[in-house]
mmCIF file with all atom_site columns, C-alpha atoms in Angstrom:
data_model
loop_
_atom_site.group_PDB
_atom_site.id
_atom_site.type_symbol
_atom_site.label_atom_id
_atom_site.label_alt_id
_atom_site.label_comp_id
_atom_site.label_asym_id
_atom_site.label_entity_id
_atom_site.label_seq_id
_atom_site.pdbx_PDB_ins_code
_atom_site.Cartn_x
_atom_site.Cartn_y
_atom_site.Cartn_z
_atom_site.occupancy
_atom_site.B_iso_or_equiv
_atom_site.pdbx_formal_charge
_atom_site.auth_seq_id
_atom_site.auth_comp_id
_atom_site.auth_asym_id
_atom_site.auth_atom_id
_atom_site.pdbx_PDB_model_num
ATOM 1   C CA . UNK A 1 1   ? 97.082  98.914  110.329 1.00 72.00 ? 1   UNK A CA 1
ATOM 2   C CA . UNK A 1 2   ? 97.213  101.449 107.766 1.00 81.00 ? 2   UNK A CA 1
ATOM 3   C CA . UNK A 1 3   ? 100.739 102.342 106.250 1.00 90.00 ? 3   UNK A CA 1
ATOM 4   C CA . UNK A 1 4   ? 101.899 104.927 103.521 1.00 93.00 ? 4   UNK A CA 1
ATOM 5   C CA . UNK A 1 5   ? 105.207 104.708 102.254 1.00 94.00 ? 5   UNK A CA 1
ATOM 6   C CA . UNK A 1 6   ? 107.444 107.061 99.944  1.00 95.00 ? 6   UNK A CA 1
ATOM 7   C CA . UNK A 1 7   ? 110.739 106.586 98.796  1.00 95.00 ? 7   UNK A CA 1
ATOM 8   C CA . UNK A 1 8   ? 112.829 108.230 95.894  1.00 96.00 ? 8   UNK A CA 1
ATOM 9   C CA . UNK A 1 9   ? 114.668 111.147 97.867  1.00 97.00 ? 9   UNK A CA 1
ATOM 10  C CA . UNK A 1 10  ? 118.167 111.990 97.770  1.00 97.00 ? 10  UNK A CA 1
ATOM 11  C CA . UNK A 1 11  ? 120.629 114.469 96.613  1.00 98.00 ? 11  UNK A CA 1
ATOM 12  C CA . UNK A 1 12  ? 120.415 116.555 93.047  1.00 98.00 ? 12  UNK A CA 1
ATOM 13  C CA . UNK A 1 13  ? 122.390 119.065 91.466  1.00 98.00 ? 13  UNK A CA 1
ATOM 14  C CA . UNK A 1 14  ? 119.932 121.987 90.104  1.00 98.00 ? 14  UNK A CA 1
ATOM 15  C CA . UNK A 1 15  ? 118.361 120.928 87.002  1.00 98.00 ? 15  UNK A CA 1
ATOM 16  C CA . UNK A 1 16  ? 118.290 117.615 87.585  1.00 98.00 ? 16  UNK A CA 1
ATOM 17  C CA . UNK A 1 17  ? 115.422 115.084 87.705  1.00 98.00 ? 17  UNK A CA 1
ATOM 18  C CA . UNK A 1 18  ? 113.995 112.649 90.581  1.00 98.00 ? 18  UNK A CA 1
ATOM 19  C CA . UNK A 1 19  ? 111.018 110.467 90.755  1.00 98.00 ? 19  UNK A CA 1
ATOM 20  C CA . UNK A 1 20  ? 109.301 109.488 94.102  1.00 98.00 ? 20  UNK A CA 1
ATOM 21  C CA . UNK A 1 21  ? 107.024 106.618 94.900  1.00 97.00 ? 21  UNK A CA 1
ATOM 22  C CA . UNK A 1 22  ? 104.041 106.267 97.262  1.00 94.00 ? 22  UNK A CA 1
ATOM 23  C CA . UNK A 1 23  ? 102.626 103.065 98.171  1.00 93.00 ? 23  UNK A CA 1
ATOM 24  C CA . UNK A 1 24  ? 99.298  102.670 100.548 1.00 86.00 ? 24  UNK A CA 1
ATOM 25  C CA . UNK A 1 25  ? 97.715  99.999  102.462 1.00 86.00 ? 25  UNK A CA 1
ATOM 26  C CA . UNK A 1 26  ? 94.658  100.661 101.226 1.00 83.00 ? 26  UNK A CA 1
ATOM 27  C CA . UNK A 1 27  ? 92.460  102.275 99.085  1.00 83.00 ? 27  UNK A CA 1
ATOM 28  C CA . UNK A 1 28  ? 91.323  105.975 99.803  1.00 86.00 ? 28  UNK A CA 1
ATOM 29  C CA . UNK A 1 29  ? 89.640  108.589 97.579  1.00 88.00 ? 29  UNK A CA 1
ATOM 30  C CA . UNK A 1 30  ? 92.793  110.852 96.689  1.00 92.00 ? 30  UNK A CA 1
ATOM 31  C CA . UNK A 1 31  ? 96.989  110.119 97.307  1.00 93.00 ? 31  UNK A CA 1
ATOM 32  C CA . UNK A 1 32  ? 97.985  113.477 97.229  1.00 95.00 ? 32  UNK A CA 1
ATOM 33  C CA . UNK A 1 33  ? 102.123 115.242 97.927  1.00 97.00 ? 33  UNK A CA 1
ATOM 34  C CA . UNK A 1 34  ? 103.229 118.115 100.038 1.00 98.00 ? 34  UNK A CA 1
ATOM 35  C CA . UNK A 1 35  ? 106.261 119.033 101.196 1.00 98.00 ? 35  UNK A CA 1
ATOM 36  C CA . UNK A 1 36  ? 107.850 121.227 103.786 1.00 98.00 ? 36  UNK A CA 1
ATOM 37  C CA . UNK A 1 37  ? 111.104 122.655 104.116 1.00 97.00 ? 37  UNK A CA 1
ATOM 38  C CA . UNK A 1 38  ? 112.625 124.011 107.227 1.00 93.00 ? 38  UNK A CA 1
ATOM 39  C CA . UNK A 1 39  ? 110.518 126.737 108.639 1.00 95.00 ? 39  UNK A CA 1
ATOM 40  C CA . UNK A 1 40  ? 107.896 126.666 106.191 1.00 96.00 ? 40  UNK A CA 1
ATOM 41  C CA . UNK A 1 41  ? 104.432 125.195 106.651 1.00 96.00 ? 41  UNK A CA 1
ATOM 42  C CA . UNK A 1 42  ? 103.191 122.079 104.658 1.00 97.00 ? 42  UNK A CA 1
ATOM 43  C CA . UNK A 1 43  ? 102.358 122.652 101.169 1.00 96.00 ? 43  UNK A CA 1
ATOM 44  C CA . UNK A 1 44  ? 99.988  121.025 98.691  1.00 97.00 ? 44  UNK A CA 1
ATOM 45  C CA . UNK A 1 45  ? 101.915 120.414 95.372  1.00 97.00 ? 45  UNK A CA 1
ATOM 46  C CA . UNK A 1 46  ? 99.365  118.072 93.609  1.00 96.00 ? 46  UNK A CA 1
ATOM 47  C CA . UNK A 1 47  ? 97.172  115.134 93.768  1.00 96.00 ? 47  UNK A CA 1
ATOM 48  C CA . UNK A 1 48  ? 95.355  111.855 91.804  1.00 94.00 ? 48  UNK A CA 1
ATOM 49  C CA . UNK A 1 49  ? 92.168  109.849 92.365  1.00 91.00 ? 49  UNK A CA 1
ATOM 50  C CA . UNK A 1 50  ? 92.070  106.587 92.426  1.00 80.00 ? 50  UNK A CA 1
ATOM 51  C CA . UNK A 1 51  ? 88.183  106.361 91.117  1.00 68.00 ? 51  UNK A CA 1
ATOM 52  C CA . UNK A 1 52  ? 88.759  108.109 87.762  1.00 62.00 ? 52  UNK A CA 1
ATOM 53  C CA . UNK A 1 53  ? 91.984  109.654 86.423  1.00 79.00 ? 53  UNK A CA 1
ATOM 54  C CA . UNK A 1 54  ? 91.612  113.274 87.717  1.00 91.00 ? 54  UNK A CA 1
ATOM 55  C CA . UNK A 1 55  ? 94.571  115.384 89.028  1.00 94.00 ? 55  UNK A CA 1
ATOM 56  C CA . UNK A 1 56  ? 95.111  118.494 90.571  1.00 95.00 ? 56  UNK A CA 1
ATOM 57  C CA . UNK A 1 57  ? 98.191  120.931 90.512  1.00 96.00 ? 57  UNK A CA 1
ATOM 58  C CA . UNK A 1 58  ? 98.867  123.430 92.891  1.00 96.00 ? 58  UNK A CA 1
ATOM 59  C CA . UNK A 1 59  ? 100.553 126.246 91.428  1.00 95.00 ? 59  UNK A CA 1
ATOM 60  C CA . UNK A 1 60  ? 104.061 126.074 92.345  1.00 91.00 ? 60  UNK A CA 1
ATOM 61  C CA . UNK A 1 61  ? 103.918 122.397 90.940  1.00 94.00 ? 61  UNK A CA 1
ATOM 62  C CA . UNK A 1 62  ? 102.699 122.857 87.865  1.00 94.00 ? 62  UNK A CA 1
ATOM 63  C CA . UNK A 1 63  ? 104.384 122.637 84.570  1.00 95.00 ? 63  UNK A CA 1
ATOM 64  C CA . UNK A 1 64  ? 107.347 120.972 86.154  1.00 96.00 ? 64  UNK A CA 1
ATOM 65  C CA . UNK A 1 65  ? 105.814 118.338 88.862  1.00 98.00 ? 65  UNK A CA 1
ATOM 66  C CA . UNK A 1 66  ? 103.831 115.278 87.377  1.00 96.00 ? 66  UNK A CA 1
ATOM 67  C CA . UNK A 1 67  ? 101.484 113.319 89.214  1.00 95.00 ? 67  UNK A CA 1
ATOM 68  C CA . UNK A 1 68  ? 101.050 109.452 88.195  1.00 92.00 ? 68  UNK A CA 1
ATOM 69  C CA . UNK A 1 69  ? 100.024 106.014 89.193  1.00 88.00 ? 69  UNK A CA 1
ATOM 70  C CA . UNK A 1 70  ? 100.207 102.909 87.893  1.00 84.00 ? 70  UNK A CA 1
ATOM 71  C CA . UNK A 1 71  ? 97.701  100.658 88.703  1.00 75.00 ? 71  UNK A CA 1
ATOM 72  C CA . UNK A 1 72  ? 99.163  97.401  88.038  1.00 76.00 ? 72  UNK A CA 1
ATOM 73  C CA . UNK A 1 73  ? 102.019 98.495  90.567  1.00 80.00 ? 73  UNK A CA 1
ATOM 74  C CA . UNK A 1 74  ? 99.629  99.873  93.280  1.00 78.00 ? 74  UNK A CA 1
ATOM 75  C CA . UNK A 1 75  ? 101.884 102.564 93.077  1.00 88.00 ? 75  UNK A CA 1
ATOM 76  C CA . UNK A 1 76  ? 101.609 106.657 92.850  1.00 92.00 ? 76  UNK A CA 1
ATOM 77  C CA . UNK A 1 77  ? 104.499 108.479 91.247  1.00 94.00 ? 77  UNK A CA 1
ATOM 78  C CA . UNK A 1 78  ? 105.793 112.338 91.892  1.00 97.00 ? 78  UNK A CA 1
ATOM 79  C CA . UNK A 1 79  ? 107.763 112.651 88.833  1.00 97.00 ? 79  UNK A CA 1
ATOM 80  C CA . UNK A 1 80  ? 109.853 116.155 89.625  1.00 98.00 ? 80  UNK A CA 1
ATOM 81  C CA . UNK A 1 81  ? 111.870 117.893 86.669  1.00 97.00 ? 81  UNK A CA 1
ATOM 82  C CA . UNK A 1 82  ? 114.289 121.002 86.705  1.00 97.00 ? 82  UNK A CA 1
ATOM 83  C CA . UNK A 1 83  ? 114.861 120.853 90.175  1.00 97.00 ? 83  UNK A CA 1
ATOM 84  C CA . UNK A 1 84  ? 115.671 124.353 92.006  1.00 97.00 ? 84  UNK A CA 1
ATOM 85  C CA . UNK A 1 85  ? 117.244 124.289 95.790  1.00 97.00 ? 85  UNK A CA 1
ATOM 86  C CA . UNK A 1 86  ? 113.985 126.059 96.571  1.00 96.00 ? 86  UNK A CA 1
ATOM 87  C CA . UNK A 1 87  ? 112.310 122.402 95.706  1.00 97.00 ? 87  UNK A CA 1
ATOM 88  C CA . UNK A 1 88  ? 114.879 121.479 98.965  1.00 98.00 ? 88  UNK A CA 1
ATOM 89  C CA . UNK A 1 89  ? 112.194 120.240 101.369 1.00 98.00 ? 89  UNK A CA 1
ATOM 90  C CA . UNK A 1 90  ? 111.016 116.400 103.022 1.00 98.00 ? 90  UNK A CA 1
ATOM 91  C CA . UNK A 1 91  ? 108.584 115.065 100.762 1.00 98.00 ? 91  UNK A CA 1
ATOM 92  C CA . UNK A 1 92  ? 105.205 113.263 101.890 1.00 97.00 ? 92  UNK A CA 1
ATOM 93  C CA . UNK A 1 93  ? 102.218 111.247 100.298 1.00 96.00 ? 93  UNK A CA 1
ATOM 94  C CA . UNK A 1 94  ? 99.543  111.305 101.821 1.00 95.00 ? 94  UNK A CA 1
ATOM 95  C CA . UNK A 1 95  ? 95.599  109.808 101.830 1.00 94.00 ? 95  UNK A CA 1
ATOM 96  C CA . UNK A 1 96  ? 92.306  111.326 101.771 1.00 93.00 ? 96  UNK A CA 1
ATOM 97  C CA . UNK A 1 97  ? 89.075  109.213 102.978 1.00 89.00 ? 97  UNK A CA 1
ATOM 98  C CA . UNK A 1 98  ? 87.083  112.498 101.570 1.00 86.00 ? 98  UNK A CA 1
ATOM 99  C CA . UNK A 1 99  ? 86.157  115.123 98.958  1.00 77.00 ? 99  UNK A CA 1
ATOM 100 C CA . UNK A 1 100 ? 89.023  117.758 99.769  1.00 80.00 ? 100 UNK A CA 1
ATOM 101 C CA . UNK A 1 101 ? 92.352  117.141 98.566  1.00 83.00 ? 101 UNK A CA 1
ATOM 102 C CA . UNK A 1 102 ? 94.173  120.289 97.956  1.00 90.00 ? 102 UNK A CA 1
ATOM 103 C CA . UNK A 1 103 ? 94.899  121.187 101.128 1.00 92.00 ? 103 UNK A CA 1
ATOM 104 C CA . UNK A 1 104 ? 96.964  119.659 104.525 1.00 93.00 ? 104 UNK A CA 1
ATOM 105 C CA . UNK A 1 105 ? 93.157  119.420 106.274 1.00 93.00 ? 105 UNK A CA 1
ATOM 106 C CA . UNK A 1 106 ? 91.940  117.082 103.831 1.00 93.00 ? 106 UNK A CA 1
ATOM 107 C CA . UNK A 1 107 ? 94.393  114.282 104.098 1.00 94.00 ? 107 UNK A CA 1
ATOM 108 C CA . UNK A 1 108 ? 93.910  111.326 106.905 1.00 93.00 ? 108 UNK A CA 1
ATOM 109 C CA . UNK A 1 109 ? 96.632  109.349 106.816 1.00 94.00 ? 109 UNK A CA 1
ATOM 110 C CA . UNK A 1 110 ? 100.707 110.361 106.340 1.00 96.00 ? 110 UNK A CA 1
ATOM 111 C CA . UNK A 1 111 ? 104.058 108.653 104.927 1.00 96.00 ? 111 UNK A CA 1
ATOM 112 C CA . UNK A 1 112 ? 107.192 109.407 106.943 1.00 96.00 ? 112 UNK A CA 1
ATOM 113 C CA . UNK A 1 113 ? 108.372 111.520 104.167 1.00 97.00 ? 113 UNK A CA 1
ATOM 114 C CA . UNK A 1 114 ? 111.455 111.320 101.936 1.00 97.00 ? 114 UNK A CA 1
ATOM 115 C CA . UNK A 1 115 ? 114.271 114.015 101.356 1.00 98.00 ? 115 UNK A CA 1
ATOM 116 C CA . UNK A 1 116 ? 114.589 116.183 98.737  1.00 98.00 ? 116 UNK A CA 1
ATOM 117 C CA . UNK A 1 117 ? 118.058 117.817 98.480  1.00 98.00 ? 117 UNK A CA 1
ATOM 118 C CA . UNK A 1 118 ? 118.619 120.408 95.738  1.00 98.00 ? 118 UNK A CA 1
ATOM 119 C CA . UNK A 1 119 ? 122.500 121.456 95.286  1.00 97.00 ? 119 UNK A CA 1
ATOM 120 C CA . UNK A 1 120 ? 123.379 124.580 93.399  1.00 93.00 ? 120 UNK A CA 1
#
């Protein structure tokens, strides 16, 4: 069985801070995070490998979104400052078995997601 799991959601007041967590199963090439609010598609906010230390940003993630894992813990972090309610969407990890990992098509397996509320 292979299982993904995020937690960390909730509510925030603009400006604020939140950290989620991914943990996985198993081992895969890339844990990368998307999220999609209401109406929108899925979008690809960043991404880690887990043979080496290289990271990708999309974007709209960068400069404020952090990607980081800690081995010992098994564990990959979103850390997510200056929240806007545009950053109002459900949150999911996800794992990719391959190369590509910047974009929905790339990713094989899926969390359940987590909520991200963003008051104003």
């Amino acid at each position: 069985q292979v299982t993904l799991v995020e937690s960390g959601g909730g509510l925030v007041q603009a400006g604020g801070s939140l950290r989620l967590s991914c943990t996985a199963s198993f081992s895969s090439r890339y844990i990368g995070w998307f999220r999609q609010a209401p109406g929108k598609e899925r979008e690809f906010l960043t991404a880690i490998s887990w043979s080496g230390s290289s990271t990708y940003y999309a974007d709209s993630a960068k400069g404020r979104f952090t990607i980081a894992r800690d081995n010992a813990k098994k564990m990959v972090y979103l850390q997510m400052n200056s929240l806007k309610p545009e950053d109002t969407a459900v949150y999911y990890c996800a794992a990719s078995m391959k190369a590509s990992m910047n974009f929905v098509g790339g990713y094989d397996y899926w969390g359940q997601g987590t909520q991200v509320t963003v008051s104003s």
